[in-house]
Short mmCIF file of C-alpha atoms and ligand atoms in Angstrom, two decimals:
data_model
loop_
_atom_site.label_atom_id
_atom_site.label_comp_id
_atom_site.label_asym_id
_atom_site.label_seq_id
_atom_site.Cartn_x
_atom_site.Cartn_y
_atom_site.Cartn_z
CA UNK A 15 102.64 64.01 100.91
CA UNK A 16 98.70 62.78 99.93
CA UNK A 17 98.61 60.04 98.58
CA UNK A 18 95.22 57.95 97.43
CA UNK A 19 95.85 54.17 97.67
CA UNK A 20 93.06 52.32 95.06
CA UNK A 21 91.62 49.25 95.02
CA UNK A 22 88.58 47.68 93.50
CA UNK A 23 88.75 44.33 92.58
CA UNK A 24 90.26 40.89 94.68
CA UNK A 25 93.48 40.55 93.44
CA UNK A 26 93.84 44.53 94.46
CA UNK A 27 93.08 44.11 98.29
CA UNK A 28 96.08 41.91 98.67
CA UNK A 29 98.52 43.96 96.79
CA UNK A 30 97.31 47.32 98.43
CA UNK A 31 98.13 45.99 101.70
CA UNK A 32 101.34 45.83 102.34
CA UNK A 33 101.51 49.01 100.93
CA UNK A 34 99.14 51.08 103.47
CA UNK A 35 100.94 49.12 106.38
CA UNK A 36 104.25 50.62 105.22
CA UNK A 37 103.18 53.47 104.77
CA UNK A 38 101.77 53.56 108.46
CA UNK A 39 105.21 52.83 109.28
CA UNK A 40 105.78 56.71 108.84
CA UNK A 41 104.73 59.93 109.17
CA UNK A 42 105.41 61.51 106.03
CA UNK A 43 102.95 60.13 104.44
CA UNK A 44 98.99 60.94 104.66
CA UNK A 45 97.21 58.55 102.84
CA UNK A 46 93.53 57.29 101.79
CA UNK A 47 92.06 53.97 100.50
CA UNK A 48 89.83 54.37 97.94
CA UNK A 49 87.20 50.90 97.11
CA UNK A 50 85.55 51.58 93.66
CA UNK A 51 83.49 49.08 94.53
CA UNK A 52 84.08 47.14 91.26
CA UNK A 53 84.15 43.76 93.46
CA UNK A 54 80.77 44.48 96.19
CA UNK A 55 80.41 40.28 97.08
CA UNK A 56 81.10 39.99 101.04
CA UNK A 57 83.42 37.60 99.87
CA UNK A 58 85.10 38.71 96.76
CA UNK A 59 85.28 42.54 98.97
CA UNK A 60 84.82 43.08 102.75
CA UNK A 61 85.81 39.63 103.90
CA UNK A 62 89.73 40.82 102.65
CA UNK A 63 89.71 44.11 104.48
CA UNK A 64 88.79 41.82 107.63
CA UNK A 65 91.77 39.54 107.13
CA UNK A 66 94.51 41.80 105.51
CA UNK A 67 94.87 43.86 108.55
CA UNK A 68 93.88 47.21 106.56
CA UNK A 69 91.54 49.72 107.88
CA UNK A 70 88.20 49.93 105.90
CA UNK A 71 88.46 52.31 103.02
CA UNK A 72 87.59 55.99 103.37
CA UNK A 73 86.47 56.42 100.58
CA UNK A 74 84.03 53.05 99.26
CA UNK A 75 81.99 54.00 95.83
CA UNK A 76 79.67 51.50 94.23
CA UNK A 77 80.74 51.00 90.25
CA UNK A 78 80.61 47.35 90.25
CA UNK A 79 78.68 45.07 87.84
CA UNK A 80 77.74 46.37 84.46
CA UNK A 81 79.97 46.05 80.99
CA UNK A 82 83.66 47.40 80.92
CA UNK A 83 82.52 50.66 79.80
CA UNK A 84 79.52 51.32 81.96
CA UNK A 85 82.03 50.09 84.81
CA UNK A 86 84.60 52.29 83.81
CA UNK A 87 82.53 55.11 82.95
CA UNK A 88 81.00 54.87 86.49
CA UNK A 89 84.32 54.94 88.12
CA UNK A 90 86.22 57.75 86.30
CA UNK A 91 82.84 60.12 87.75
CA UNK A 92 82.72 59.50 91.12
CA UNK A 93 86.56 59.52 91.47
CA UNK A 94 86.93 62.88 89.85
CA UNK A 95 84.64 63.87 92.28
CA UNK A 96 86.58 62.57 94.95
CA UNK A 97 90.03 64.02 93.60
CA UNK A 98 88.54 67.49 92.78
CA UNK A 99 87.23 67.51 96.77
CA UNK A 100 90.85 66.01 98.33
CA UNK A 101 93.28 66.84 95.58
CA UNK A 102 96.09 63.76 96.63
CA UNK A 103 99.53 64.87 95.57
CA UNK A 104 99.56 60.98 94.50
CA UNK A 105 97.52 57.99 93.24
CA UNK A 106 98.70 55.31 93.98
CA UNK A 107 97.07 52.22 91.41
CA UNK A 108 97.82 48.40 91.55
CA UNK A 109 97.59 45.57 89.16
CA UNK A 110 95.66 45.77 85.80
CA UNK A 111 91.53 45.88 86.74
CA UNK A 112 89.17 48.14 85.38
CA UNK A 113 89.34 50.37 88.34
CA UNK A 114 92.67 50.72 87.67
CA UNK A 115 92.96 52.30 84.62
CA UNK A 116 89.77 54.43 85.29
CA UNK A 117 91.50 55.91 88.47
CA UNK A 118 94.88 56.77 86.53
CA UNK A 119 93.30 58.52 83.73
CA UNK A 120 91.09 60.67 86.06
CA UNK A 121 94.07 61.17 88.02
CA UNK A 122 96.21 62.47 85.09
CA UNK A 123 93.99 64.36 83.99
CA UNK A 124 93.29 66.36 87.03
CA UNK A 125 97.12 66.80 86.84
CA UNK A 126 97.62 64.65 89.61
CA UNK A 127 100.67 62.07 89.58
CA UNK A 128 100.44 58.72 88.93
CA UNK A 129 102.15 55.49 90.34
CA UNK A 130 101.28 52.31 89.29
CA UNK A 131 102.88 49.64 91.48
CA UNK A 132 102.71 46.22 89.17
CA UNK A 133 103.63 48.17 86.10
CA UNK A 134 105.40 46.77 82.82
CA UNK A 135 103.47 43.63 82.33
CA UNK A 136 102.60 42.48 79.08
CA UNK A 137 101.24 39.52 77.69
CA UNK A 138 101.04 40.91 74.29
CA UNK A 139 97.45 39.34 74.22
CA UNK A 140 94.73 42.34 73.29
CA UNK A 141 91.73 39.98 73.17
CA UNK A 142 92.49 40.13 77.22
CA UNK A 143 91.02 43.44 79.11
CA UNK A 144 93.81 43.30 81.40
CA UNK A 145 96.28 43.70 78.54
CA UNK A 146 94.61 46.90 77.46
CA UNK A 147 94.27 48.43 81.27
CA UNK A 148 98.05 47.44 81.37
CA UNK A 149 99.07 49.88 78.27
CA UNK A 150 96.74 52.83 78.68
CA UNK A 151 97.26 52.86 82.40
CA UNK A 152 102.14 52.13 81.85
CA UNK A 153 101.10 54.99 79.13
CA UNK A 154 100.46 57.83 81.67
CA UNK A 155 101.92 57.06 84.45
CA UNK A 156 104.88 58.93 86.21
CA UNK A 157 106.46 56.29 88.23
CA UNK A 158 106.73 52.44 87.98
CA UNK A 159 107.06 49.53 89.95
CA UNK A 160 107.99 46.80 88.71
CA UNK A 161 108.13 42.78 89.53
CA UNK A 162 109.87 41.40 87.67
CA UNK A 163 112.92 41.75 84.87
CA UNK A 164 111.06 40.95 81.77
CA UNK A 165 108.63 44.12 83.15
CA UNK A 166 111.41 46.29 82.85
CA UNK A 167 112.44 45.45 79.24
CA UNK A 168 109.23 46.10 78.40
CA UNK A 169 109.27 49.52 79.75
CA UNK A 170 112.51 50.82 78.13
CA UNK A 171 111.20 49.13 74.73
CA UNK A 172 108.38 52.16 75.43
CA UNK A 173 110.45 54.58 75.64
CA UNK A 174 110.09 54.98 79.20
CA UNK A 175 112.78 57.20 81.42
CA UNK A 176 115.04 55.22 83.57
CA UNK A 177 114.62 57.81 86.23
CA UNK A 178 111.48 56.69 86.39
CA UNK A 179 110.94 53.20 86.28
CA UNK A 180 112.25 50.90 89.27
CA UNK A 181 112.97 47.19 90.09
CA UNK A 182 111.39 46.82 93.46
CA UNK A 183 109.82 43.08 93.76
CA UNK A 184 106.01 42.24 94.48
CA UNK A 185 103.99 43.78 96.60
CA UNK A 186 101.55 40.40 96.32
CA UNK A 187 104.43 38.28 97.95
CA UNK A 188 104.76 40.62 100.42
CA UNK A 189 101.45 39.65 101.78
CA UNK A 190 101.55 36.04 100.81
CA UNK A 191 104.81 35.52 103.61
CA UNK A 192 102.75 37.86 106.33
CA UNK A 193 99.79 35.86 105.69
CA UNK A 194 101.54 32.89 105.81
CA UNK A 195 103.46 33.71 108.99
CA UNK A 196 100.21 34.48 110.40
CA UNK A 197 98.49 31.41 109.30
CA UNK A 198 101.41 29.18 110.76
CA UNK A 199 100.70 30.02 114.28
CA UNK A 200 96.72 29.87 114.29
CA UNK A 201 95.54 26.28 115.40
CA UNK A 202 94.88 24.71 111.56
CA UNK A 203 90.76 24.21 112.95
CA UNK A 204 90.31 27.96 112.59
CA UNK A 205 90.32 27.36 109.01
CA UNK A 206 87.02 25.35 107.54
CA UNK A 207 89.34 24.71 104.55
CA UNK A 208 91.47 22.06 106.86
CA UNK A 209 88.31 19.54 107.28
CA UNK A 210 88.78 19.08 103.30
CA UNK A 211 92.43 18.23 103.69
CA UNK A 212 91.77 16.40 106.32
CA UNK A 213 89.34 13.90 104.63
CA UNK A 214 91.75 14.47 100.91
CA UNK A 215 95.75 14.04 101.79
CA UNK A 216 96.07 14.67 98.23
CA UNK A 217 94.26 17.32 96.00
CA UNK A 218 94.60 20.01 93.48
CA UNK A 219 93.12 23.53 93.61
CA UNK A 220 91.46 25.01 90.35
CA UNK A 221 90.31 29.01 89.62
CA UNK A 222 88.88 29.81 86.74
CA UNK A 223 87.50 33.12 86.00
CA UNK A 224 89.19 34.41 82.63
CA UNK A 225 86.89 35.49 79.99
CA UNK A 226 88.55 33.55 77.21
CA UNK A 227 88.09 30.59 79.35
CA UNK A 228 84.24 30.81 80.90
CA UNK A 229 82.73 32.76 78.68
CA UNK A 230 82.09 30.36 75.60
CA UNK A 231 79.96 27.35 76.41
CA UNK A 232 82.28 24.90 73.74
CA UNK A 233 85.59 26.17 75.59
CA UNK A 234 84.22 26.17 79.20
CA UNK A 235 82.79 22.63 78.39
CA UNK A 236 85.94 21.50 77.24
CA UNK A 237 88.06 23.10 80.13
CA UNK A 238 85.47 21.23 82.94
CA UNK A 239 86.24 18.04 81.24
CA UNK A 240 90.16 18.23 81.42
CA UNK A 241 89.37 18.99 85.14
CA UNK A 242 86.81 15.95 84.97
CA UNK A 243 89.60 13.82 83.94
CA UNK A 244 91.99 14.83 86.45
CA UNK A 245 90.20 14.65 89.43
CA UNK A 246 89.46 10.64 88.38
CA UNK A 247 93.17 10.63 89.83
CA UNK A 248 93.62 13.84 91.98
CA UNK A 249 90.26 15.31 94.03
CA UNK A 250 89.80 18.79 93.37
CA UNK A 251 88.55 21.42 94.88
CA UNK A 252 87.38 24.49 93.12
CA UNK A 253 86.65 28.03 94.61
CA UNK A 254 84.44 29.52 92.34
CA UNK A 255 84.27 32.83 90.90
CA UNK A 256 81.00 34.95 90.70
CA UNK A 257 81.53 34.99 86.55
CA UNK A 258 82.04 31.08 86.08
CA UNK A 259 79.61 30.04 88.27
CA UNK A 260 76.57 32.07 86.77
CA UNK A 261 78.07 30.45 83.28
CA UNK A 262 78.18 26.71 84.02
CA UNK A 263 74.51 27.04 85.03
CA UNK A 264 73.62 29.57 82.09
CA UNK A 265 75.45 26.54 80.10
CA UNK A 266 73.98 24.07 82.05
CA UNK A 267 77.46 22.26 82.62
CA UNK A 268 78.27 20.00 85.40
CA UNK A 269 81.79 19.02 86.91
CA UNK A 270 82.58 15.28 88.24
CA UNK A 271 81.46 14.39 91.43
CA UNK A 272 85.17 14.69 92.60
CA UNK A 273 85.75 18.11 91.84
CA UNK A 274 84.35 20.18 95.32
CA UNK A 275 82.57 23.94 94.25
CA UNK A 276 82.73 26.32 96.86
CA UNK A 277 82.19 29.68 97.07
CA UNK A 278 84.62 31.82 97.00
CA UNK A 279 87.30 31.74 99.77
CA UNK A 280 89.26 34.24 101.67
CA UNK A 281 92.64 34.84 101.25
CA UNK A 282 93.85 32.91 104.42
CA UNK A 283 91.04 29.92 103.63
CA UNK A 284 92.53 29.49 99.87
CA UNK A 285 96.30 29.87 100.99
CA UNK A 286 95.55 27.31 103.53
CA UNK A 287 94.52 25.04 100.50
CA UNK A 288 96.88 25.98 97.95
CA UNK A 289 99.93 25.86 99.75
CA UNK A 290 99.60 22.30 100.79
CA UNK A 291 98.07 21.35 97.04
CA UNK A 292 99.72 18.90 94.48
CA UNK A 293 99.05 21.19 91.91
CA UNK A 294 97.22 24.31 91.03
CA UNK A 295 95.31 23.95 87.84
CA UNK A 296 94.53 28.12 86.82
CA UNK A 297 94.46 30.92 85.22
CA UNK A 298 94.84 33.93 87.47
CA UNK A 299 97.66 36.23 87.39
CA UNK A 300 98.79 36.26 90.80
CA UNK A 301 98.58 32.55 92.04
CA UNK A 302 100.97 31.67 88.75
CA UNK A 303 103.85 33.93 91.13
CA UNK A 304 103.02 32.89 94.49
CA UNK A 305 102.66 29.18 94.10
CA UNK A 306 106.24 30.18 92.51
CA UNK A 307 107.13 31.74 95.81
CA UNK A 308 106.45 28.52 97.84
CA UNK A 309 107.40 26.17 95.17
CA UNK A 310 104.07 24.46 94.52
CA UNK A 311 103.60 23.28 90.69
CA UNK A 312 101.21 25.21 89.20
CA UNK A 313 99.77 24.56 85.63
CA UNK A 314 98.28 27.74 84.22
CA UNK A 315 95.41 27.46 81.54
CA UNK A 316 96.35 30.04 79.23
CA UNK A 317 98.04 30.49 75.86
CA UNK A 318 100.40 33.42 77.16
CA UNK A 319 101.72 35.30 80.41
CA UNK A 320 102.36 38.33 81.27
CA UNK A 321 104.33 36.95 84.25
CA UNK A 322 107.23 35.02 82.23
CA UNK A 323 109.41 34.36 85.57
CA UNK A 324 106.99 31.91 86.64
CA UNK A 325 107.62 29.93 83.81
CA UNK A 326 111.28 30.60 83.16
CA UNK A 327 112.35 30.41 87.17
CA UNK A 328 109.40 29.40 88.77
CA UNK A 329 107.26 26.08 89.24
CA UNK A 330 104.87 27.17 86.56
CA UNK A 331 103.42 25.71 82.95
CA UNK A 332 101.56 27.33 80.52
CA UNK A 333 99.24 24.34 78.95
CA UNK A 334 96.48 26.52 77.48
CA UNK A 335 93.27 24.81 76.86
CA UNK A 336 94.80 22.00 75.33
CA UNK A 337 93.89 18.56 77.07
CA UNK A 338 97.11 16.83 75.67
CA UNK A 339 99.40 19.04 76.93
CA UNK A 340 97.25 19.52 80.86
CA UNK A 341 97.33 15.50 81.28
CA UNK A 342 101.46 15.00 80.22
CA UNK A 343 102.03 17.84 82.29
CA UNK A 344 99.93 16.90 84.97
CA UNK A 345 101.10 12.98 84.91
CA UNK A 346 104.99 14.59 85.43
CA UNK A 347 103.55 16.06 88.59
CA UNK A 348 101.95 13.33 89.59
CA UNK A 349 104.58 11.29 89.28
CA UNK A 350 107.06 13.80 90.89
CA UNK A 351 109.46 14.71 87.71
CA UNK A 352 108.44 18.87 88.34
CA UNK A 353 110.81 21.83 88.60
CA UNK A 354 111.78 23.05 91.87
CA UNK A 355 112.20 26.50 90.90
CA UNK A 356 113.76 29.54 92.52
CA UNK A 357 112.51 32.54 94.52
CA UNK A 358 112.35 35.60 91.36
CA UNK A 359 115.05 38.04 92.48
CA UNK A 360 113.47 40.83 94.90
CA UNK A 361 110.51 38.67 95.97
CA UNK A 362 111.47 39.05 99.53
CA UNK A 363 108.77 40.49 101.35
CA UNK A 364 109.86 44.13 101.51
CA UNK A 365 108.50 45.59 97.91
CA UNK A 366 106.04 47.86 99.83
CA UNK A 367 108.89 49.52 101.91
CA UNK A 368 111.10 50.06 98.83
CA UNK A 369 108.06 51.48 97.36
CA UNK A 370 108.04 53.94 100.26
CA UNK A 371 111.24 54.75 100.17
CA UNK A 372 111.31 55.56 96.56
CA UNK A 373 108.23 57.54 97.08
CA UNK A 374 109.30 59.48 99.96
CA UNK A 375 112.94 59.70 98.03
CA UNK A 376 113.38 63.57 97.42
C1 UD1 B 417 88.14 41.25 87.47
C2 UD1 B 417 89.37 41.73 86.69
C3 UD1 B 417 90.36 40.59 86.52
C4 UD1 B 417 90.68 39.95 87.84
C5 UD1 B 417 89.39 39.50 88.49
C6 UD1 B 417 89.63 38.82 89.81
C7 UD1 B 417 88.94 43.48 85.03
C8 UD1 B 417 88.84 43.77 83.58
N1 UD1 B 417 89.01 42.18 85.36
O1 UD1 B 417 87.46 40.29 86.64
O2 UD1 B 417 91.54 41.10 85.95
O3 UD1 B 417 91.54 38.87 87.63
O4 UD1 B 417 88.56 40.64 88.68
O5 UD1 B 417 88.45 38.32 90.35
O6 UD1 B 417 88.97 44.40 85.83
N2 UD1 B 417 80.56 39.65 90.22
C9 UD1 B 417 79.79 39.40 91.31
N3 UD1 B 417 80.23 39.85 92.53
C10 UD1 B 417 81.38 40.53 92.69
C11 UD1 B 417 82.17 40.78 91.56
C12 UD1 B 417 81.75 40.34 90.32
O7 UD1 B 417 78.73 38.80 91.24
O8 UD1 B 417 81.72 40.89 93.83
C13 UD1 B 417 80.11 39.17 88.90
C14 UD1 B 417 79.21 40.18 88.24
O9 UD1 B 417 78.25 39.50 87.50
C15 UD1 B 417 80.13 40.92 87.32
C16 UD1 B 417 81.04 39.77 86.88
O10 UD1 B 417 81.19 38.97 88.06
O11 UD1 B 417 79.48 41.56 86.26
C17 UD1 B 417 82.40 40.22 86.41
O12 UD1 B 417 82.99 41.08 87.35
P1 UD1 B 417 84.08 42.16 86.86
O13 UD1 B 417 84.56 42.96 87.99
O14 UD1 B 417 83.58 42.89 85.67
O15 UD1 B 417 85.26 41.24 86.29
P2 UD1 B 417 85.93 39.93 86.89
O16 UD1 B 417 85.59 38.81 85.97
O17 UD1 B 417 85.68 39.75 88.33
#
């Protein structure tokens, strides 16, 4: 079977690997990585396909930058191109990034099957892009993966075929234990991250990069001041997206002194940090579920989630942008009086190879 394995953006690189290494794993399967190139930084791209262990893609085209529509316009062309040359029997598309749903409806289209490994998520939020890719791109495809129980509820509320639609864990915590097995036996000086926790035995880690958060000068003002507040008790450090940082200077905002800006890290930098963190203040997507995998509290600045385990198993909060609520929750962490949490069913580190074997399943 042909498969074409996408990726485009950062939080895809992590989830796509696992995936190619099971796949290598047999020989049934002939398979290509495909970068849209919606993320082109060295270190929001490249610096991922160095660490994860992944070949470089074959196929690498350059749609990043530009609105959602230019972006997605420019994808959809040059990966029809690519599917009329190669016609894959499969595309295989992760998580819920631009590049994602471009690649699925090309794919479709061009009669060409669809999985989409991360599927069922909803936050039920349509002022967020990723809620949008999530629905068009669960609309067409043929077979789902999913992470989590509340993603398959959601997928028989739409009607969708039990057949198709399967239970197999996260592909993302896959990588986050071989990363993390990796990272235990390297020295902890390869990392540069160690010299801050060396000179901090305490800290928090923040990411910010959500529209609805960094976007508007009144909210992003308001969200650095939270952070202000909390790092008069807890240093933070703060790896900073491409997006937020071009808006606090368009904005002209400036965090405390005690909150650290770096650039963005790579995955085995940022685990380094995270793992060892008091808290995680955030609002990705995928460090909500793995600072549930490893138990760290994590305090996610958003109204809603389209991860709900996290909250309902896991070691995470949602606290929106409301100061009130970030400082009571963050004084119960300080002061030790957090949930421990339990591992989500399934997250056990072999999601990729039941992806596999469903695939390969006749
Ligand atoms: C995208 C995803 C989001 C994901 C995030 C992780 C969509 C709709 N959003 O958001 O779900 O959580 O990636 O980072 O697909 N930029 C650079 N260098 C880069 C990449 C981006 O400078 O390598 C800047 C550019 O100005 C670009 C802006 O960031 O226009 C936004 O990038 P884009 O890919 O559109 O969305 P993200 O905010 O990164």
């Amino acid at each position: 079977i042909k498969i074409m394995l996408i990726a485009g953006a950062r939080p895809n690189f992590m989830k796509i690997a696992p995936i190619a290494r099971s796949f290598d794993k047999t020989n049934e399967i002939e398979y290509k990585i495909l970068h849209t190139g919606q993320h082109y930084d060295q270190n929001m791209s490249d610096i991922f396909f160095e660490e994860l262990g992944i070949r470089n893609p074959d196929y690498h085209l350059g749609s990043g930058g530009g609105t959602h529509a230019q972006q997605t316009a420019k994808i959809m062309v040059e990966f029809e191109a690519i599917c009329e040359k190669d016609r894959p029997d499969l595309v295989v598309v992760v998580g819920d990034v631009n590049s994602t749903l471009a690649c699925s409806i090309v794919a479709k289209k061009m009669h060409i099957k669809v999985a989409h490994v991360e599927a069922g998520l909803r936050s039920f939020d349509l002022t967020m892009p990723e809620e949008i890719n999530r629905m068009v791109t669960d609309s067409i495809s043929d077979l789902f993966f999913v992470t989590e129980e509340q993603g398959m509820v959601n997928l028989k509320k739409e009607g969708k075929p039990d057949s198709a639609v399967h239970f197999v864990g996260h592909v993302m915590i896959d990588n986050l234990y071989y990363q993390l097995s990796k990272l235990e036996k390297m020295p902890s000086e390869t990392f540069k991250t160690t010299e801050y926790k060396q000179q901090h035995t305490r800290y928090g880690v923040v990411t910010l990069h959500r529209p609805s958060n960094v976007d508007d000068k009144n909210t992003l003002e308001a969200v650095i001041d939270s952070l202000s507040s909390i790092s008069r008790t807890l240093p933070l450090i703060f790896p900073i997206h491409p997006r937020t940082r071009k808006n606090l200077e368009t904005f002209g905002i400036k965090p405390a002194e005690n909150i650290t800006l770096t650039d963005p890290l790579s995955y085995m930098e940022f685990l380094n940090l995270w793992k060892d963190s008091v808290v995680a203040l955030t609002d990705s997507g995928g460090l909500q579920e793995e600072t549930t995998a490893l138990g760290v509290p994590c305090l996610t600045l958003r109204k809603n989630t389209e991860r709900p385990i996290t909250v309902t198993q896991g070691t995470n909060e949602l606290v929106g942008t409301s100061k009130k609520k970030l400082m009571v929750n963050f004084e119960k962490i300080m002061a030790g009086n957090w949930k421990t949490g339990r591992k989500p069913d399934l997250w056990d580190g072999r999601a990729a190879e039941r992806i596999t074997d469903i695939i390969l399943a006749p």
